[in-house]
PDB file of C-alpha atoms in Angstrom:
ATOM      1  CA  ASP V 383      -0.200   7.334  27.693  1.00  0.00           C
ATOM      2  CA  PHE V 384      -2.898  10.003  27.468  1.00  0.00           C
ATOM      3  CA  ASP V 385      -6.626  10.498  27.668  1.00  0.00           C
ATOM      4  CA  VAL V 386      -7.982  13.366  25.571  1.00  0.00           C
ATOM      5  CA  MET V 387     -11.235  14.137  23.773  1.00  0.00           C
ATOM      6  CA  ILE V 388     -10.794  14.227  19.988  1.00  0.00           C
ATOM      7  CA  ARG V 389     -13.255  15.868  17.612  1.00  0.00           C
ATOM      8  CA  THR V 390     -13.249  15.450  13.854  1.00  0.00           C
ATOM      9  CA  ASP V 391     -15.049  17.325  11.110  1.00  0.00           C
ATOM     10  CA  ALA V 392     -17.409  15.829   8.518  1.00  0.00           C
ATOM     11  CA  ASN V 393     -14.403  14.761   6.381  1.00  0.00           C
ATOM     12  CA  GLY V 394     -12.647  12.969   9.243  1.00  0.00           C
ATOM     13  CA  PHE V 395      -9.940  15.602   9.788  1.00  0.00           C
ATOM     14  CA  ARG V 396      -9.146  17.127  13.152  1.00  0.00           C
ATOM     15  CA  LYS V 397     -11.815  19.719  13.970  1.00  0.00           C
ATOM     16  CA  ARG V 398     -10.697  23.279  14.580  1.00  0.00           C
ATOM     17  CA  GLU V 399     -11.028  24.178  18.265  1.00  0.00           C
ATOM     18  CA  SER V 400      -9.127  27.447  18.346  1.00  0.00           C
ATOM     19  CA  ALA V 401     -10.334  30.429  20.369  1.00  0.00           C
ATOM     20  CA  VAL V 402     -10.337  32.527  17.171  1.00  0.00           C
ATOM     21  CA  GLN V 403     -12.534  31.623  14.211  1.00  0.00           C
ATOM     22  CA  PRO V 404     -11.691  32.836  10.693  1.00  0.00           C
ATOM     23  CA  ARG V 405     -13.835  35.393   8.946  1.00  0.00           C
ATOM     24  CA  PRO V 406     -15.664  34.139   5.845  1.00  0.00           C
ATOM     25  CA  GLY V 407     -13.433  34.446   2.797  1.00  0.00           C
ATOM     26  CA  SER V 408     -10.189  34.573   4.822  1.00  0.00           C
ATOM     27  CA  PRO V 409      -7.184  33.138   2.932  1.00  0.00           C
ATOM     28  CA  VAL V 410      -6.787  29.428   3.569  1.00  0.00           C
ATOM     29  CA  ILE V 411      -3.569  28.017   5.002  1.00  0.00           C
ATOM     30  CA  ALA V 412      -3.626  24.243   4.444  1.00  0.00           C
ATOM     31  CA  VAL V 413      -1.358  22.316   6.831  1.00  0.00           C
ATOM     32  CA  PHE V 414      -0.368  18.754   5.870  1.00  0.00           C
ATOM     33  CA  GLY V 415       1.532  16.287   7.991  1.00  0.00           C
ATOM     34  CA  ASP V 416       1.279  13.131  10.041  1.00  0.00           C
ATOM     35  CA  SER V 417       0.301  12.547  13.669  1.00  0.00           C
ATOM     36  CA  PHE V 418       2.273  15.613  14.776  1.00  0.00           C
ATOM     37  CA  VAL V 419       0.044  17.911  12.716  1.00  0.00           C
ATOM     38  CA  TRP V 420      -3.065  15.862  13.512  1.00  0.00           C
ATOM     39  CA  GLY V 421      -2.284  16.328  17.186  1.00  0.00           C
ATOM     40  CA  TRP V 422      -1.738  12.815  18.530  1.00  0.00           C
ATOM     41  CA  GLY V 423      -2.323  12.999  22.288  1.00  0.00           C
ATOM     42  CA  ILE V 424      -3.124  16.726  22.238  1.00  0.00           C
ATOM     43  CA  GLU V 425      -6.480  18.016  23.384  1.00  0.00           C
ATOM     44  CA  GLY V 426      -8.568  20.346  21.259  1.00  0.00           C
ATOM     45  CA  GLY V 427      -7.495  23.968  21.232  1.00  0.00           C
ATOM     46  CA  LYS V 428      -3.832  23.068  21.834  1.00  0.00           C
ATOM     47  CA  VAL V 429      -3.217  21.399  18.477  1.00  0.00           C
ATOM     48  CA  PHE V 430      -0.490  22.987  16.336  1.00  0.00           C
ATOM     49  CA  THR V 431      -2.982  24.350  13.804  1.00  0.00           C
ATOM     50  CA  ASP V 432      -5.251  25.765  16.539  1.00  0.00           C
ATOM     51  CA  VAL V 433      -2.275  27.654  17.990  1.00  0.00           C
ATOM     52  CA  ILE V 434      -1.427  29.073  14.537  1.00  0.00           C
ATOM     53  CA  GLN V 435      -5.078  30.101  14.031  1.00  0.00           C
ATOM     54  CA  ASN V 436      -5.078  31.904  17.392  1.00  0.00           C
ATOM     55  CA  GLU V 437      -1.836  33.700  16.571  1.00  0.00           C
ATOM     56  CA  LEU V 438      -2.885  34.778  13.060  1.00  0.00           C
ATOM     57  CA  GLY V 439      -6.377  35.806  14.105  1.00  0.00           C
ATOM     58  CA  PRO V 440      -9.609  35.902  12.094  1.00  0.00           C
ATOM     59  CA  ALA V 441      -7.909  37.168   8.904  1.00  0.00           C
ATOM     60  CA  ALA V 442      -6.564  33.636   8.246  1.00  0.00           C
ATOM     61  CA  ASP V 443      -8.275  30.256   7.847  1.00  0.00           C
ATOM     62  CA  VAL V 444      -5.861  27.565   9.112  1.00  0.00           C
ATOM     63  CA  ARG V 445      -6.980  24.040   8.209  1.00  0.00           C
ATOM     64  CA  ASN V 446      -5.571  20.805   9.609  1.00  0.00           C
ATOM     65  CA  PHE V 447      -5.044  18.038   7.042  1.00  0.00           C
ATOM     66  CA  GLY V 448      -2.848  15.901   9.289  1.00  0.00           C
ATOM     67  CA  VAL V 449      -3.291  12.129   9.007  1.00  0.00           C
ATOM     68  CA  ASP V 450      -1.682   9.677  11.408  1.00  0.00           C
ATOM     69  CA  ALA V 451       1.054   7.521   9.805  1.00  0.00           C
ATOM     70  CA  TYR V 452       1.130   9.482   6.540  1.00  0.00           C
ATOM     71  CA  GLY V 453       4.392  10.337   4.847  1.00  0.00           C
ATOM     72  CA  THR V 454       5.025  13.179   2.443  1.00  0.00           C
ATOM     73  CA  PHE V 455       3.992  11.033  -0.536  1.00  0.00           C
ATOM     74  CA  GLN V 456       0.534  10.331   0.906  1.00  0.00           C
ATOM     75  CA  GLU V 457       0.266  14.015   1.877  1.00  0.00           C
ATOM     76  CA  LEU V 458       0.979  15.011  -1.745  1.00  0.00           C
ATOM     77  CA  LEU V 459      -1.836  12.736  -2.925  1.00  0.00           C
ATOM     78  CA  LEU V 460      -4.133  14.252  -0.286  1.00  0.00           C
ATOM     79  CA  LEU V 461      -3.227  17.787  -1.436  1.00  0.00           C
ATOM     80  CA  LYS V 462      -4.011  16.819  -5.045  1.00  0.00           C
ATOM     81  CA  HIS V 463      -7.357  15.414  -3.890  1.00  0.00           C
ATOM     82  CA  CYS V 464      -8.151  18.624  -1.972  1.00  0.00           C
ATOM     83  CA  LEU V 465      -7.275  20.740  -5.019  1.00  0.00           C
ATOM     84  CA  THR V 466      -9.484  18.547  -7.186  1.00  0.00           C
ATOM     85  CA  ASN V 467     -12.312  19.201  -4.716  1.00  0.00           C
ATOM     86  CA  HIS V 468     -12.007  22.980  -5.056  1.00  0.00           C
ATOM     87  CA  LEU V 469      -9.799  23.816  -2.063  1.00  0.00           C
ATOM     88  CA  ARG V 470      -7.704  26.808  -3.100  1.00  0.00           C
ATOM     89  CA  PRO V 471      -5.241  27.517  -0.296  1.00  0.00           C
ATOM     90  CA  GLN V 472      -3.236  30.724  -0.319  1.00  0.00           C
ATOM     91  CA  HIS V 473      -0.426  28.879   1.479  1.00  0.00           C
ATOM     92  CA  VAL V 474       0.431  25.194   1.914  1.00  0.00           C
ATOM     93  CA  LEU V 475       2.514  24.128   4.879  1.00  0.00           C
ATOM     94  CA  VAL V 476       3.948  20.598   4.844  1.00  0.00           C
ATOM     95  CA  MET V 477       5.422  19.337   8.079  1.00  0.00           C
ATOM     96  CA  PHE V 478       7.699  16.346   7.979  1.00  0.00           C
ATOM     97  CA  TYR V 479       9.445  14.133  10.471  1.00  0.00           C
ATOM     98  CA  GLU V 480      12.185  11.518  10.261  1.00  0.00           C
ATOM     99  CA  ASN V 481       9.653   8.664  10.113  1.00  0.00           C
ATOM    100  CA  ASP V 482       8.193   9.979   6.824  1.00  0.00           C
ATOM    101  CA  TYR V 483      10.679   7.973   4.777  1.00  0.00           C
ATOM    102  CA  GLY V 484       9.357   4.759   6.314  1.00  0.00           C
ATOM    103  CA  ASP V 485       5.746   5.925   5.937  1.00  0.00           C
ATOM    104  CA  ASN V 486       6.363   6.729   2.256  1.00  0.00           C
ATOM    105  CA  THR V 487       7.921   3.340   1.546  1.00  0.00           C
ATOM    106  CA  GLY V 488       5.983   1.103   3.928  1.00  0.00           C
ATOM    107  CA  ASN V 489       4.232  -1.803   2.246  1.00  0.00           C
ATOM    108  CA  ASP V 490       0.929  -0.924   3.890  1.00  0.00           C
ATOM    109  CA  THR V 491      -2.345  -2.075   2.366  1.00  0.00           C
ATOM    110  CA  ARG V 492      -4.221   0.882   3.931  1.00  0.00           C
ATOM    111  CA  ARG V 493      -2.466   3.576   1.891  1.00  0.00           C
ATOM    112  CA  PRO V 494      -0.447   4.159  -1.301  1.00  0.00           C
ATOM    113  CA  TRP V 495       3.290   3.707  -0.913  1.00  0.00           C
ATOM    114  CA  LEU V 496       6.512   3.978  -2.897  1.00  0.00           C
ATOM    115  CA  ALA V 497       8.593   0.934  -3.790  1.00  0.00           C
ATOM    116  CA  VAL V 498      12.295   1.855  -3.864  1.00  0.00           C
ATOM    117  CA  ASP V 499      14.812  -0.290  -5.722  1.00  0.00           C
ATOM    118  CA  GLY V 500      18.101   1.585  -5.895  1.00  0.00           C
ATOM    119  CA  THR V 501      17.232   4.726  -7.857  1.00  0.00           C
ATOM    120  CA  ASN V 502      13.968   3.302  -9.268  1.00  0.00           C
ATOM    121  CA  VAL V 503      10.808   4.418  -7.496  1.00  0.00           C
ATOM    122  CA  THR V 504       7.328   3.112  -8.339  1.00  0.00           C
ATOM    123  CA  ILE V 505       3.935   3.892  -6.859  1.00  0.00           C
ATOM    124  CA  ARG V 506       2.180   0.910  -5.302  1.00  0.00           C
ATOM    125  CA  ASN V 507      -1.348   0.367  -4.009  1.00  0.00           C
ATOM    126  CA  TYR V 508      -2.779   3.390  -5.792  1.00  0.00           C
ATOM    127  CA  PRO V 509      -5.668   3.635  -5.824  1.00  0.00           C
ATOM    128  CA  VAL V 510      -5.882   1.800  -2.512  1.00  0.00           C
ATOM    129  CA  ALA V 511      -7.067  -1.762  -2.939  1.00  0.00           C
ATOM    130  CA  ARG V 512      -9.806  -2.409  -0.399  1.00  0.00           C
ATOM    131  CA  LYS V 513      -9.709  -5.829   1.198  1.00  0.00           C
ATOM    132  CA  ASP V 514     -12.137  -7.500   3.532  1.00  0.00           C
ATOM    133  CA  SER V 515     -10.320  -8.026   6.804  1.00  0.00           C
ATOM    134  CA  GLY V 516     -10.593 -11.582   8.011  1.00  0.00           C
ATOM    135  CA  ALA V 517     -12.358 -12.806  11.122  1.00  0.00           C
ATOM    136  CA  TRP V 518      -9.066 -12.913  13.092  1.00  0.00           C
ATOM    137  CA  LYS V 519      -8.296  -9.239  12.355  1.00  0.00           C
ATOM    138  CA  LYS V 520     -11.827  -8.245  13.385  1.00  0.00           C
ATOM    139  CA  PHE V 521     -11.409 -10.222  16.605  1.00  0.00           C
ATOM    140  CA  VAL V 522      -8.041  -8.548  17.351  1.00  0.00           C
ATOM    141  CA  LYS V 523      -9.517  -5.136  16.597  1.00  0.00           C
ATOM    142  CA  ALA V 524     -12.344  -5.757  19.071  1.00  0.00           C
ATOM    143  CA  SER V 525      -9.913  -6.612  21.891  1.00  0.00           C
ATOM    144  CA  TYR V 526      -7.851  -3.901  23.573  1.00  0.00           C
ATOM    145  CA  PHE V 527      -5.374  -6.505  24.873  1.00  0.00           C
ATOM    146  CA  LEU V 528      -4.869  -8.228  21.509  1.00  0.00           C
ATOM    147  CA  SER V 529      -4.683  -4.868  19.723  1.00  0.00           C
ATOM    148  CA  ALA V 530      -1.883  -3.762  22.056  1.00  0.00           C
ATOM    149  CA  ILE V 531       0.075  -6.959  21.388  1.00  0.00           C
ATOM    150  CA  ALA V 532      -0.488  -6.671  17.628  1.00  0.00           C
ATOM    151  CA  TYR V 533       0.649  -3.032  17.720  1.00  0.00           C
ATOM    152  CA  GLN V 534       3.921  -3.946  19.468  1.00  0.00           C
ATOM    153  CA  PHE V 535       4.539  -6.758  16.987  1.00  0.00           C
ATOM    154  CA  ASP V 536       3.797  -4.538  13.973  1.00  0.00           C
ATOM    155  CA  PHE V 537       5.950  -1.710  15.372  1.00  0.00           C
ATOM    156  CA  ALA V 538       8.971  -4.010  15.820  1.00  0.00           C
ATOM    157  CA  LYS V 539       8.461  -5.489  12.332  1.00  0.00           C
ATOM    158  CA  GLU V 540       8.218  -2.015  10.747  1.00  0.00           C
ATOM    159  CA  LYS V 541      11.320  -0.800  12.596  1.00  0.00           C
ATOM    160  CA  ARG V 542      13.333  -3.764  11.245  1.00  0.00           C
ATOM    161  CA  ARG V 543      12.004  -3.143   7.712  1.00  0.00           C
ATOM    162  CA  VAL V 544      12.831   0.580   7.727  1.00  0.00           C
ATOM    163  CA  THR V 545      16.318  -0.036   9.134  1.00  0.00           C
ATOM    164  CA  SER V 546      17.004  -2.637   6.431  1.00  0.00           C
ATOM    165  CA  LEU V 547      15.647  -0.375   3.682  1.00  0.00           C
ATOM    166  CA  ALA V 548      17.698   2.603   4.871  1.00  0.00           C
ATOM    167  CA  GLN V 549      20.866   0.484   4.921  1.00  0.00           C
ATOM    168  CA  LYS V 550      20.237  -0.688   1.360  1.00  0.00           C
ATOM    169  CA  THR V 551      19.243   2.729   0.030  1.00  0.00           C
ATOM    170  CA  PHE V 552      21.963   4.781   1.716  1.00  0.00           C
ATOM    171  CA  ALA V 553      24.733   2.176   1.441  1.00  0.00           C
ATOM    172  CA  ASP V 554      26.963   4.299  -0.852  1.00  0.00           C
ATOM    173  CA  ASN V 555      25.980   7.634   0.781  1.00  0.00           C
ATOM    174  CA  SER V 556      25.082   9.065  -2.659  1.00  0.00           C
ATOM    175  CA  ILE V 557      21.736  10.397  -1.480  1.00  0.00           C
ATOM    176  CA  ALA V 558      23.250  11.776   1.729  1.00  0.00           C
ATOM    177  CA  ALA V 559      25.997  13.527  -0.280  1.00  0.00           C
ATOM    178  CA  ASP V 560      23.385  15.078  -2.601  1.00  0.00           C
ATOM    179  CA  ALA V 561      21.475  16.346   0.437  1.00  0.00           C
ATOM    180  CA  GLN V 562      24.628  18.005   1.813  1.00  0.00           C
ATOM    181  CA  THR V 563      25.227  19.703  -1.547  1.00  0.00           C
ATOM    182  CA  ALA V 564      21.630  20.967  -1.570  1.00  0.00           C
ATOM    183  CA  GLU V 565      22.027  22.304   1.990  1.00  0.00           C
ATOM    184  CA  ALA V 566      25.088  24.308   0.906  1.00  0.00           C
ATOM    185  CA  PHE V 567      22.941  26.164  -1.694  1.00  0.00           C
ATOM    186  CA  CYS V 568      20.096  26.970   0.706  1.00  0.00           C
TER     187      CYS V 568
END
């Protein structure tokens, strides 16, 4: 769908490619989100956080902590990790999208996730259990064709799972009604 050059920093996050660089000691604005913040399909310099950096100028230090396929739960854990490692942002911006619910609750061995059973929520796969991927997975990963087929299969499977989970969770509309009440106060 696109062909763009992506650069990452030493920590694996999207590298800043804005026209304006922050001055040393500028207040940090930490931006968390999924592929939208990371800049999926967007070339350097046009990423959301680069645009913000350009608009705010050198008196701000906008940092991109977007991670593809993360939900707000994984982003919270990432923020806690950043704070533990001495990041002290002046502002934290969390971007979310409708797929975050599925990303938060997806039974994915690559990241922590939340198991939802009615009103009971438990954290699973935290810390992340590292597994050796089998020979078949390595073979699929090495093949563009097989990777594309596996992606389509996994996407359809995840879509069915999220739809089923949403139907179970929102069956009595209690959560939706609470959200409407909260909106009335805001």
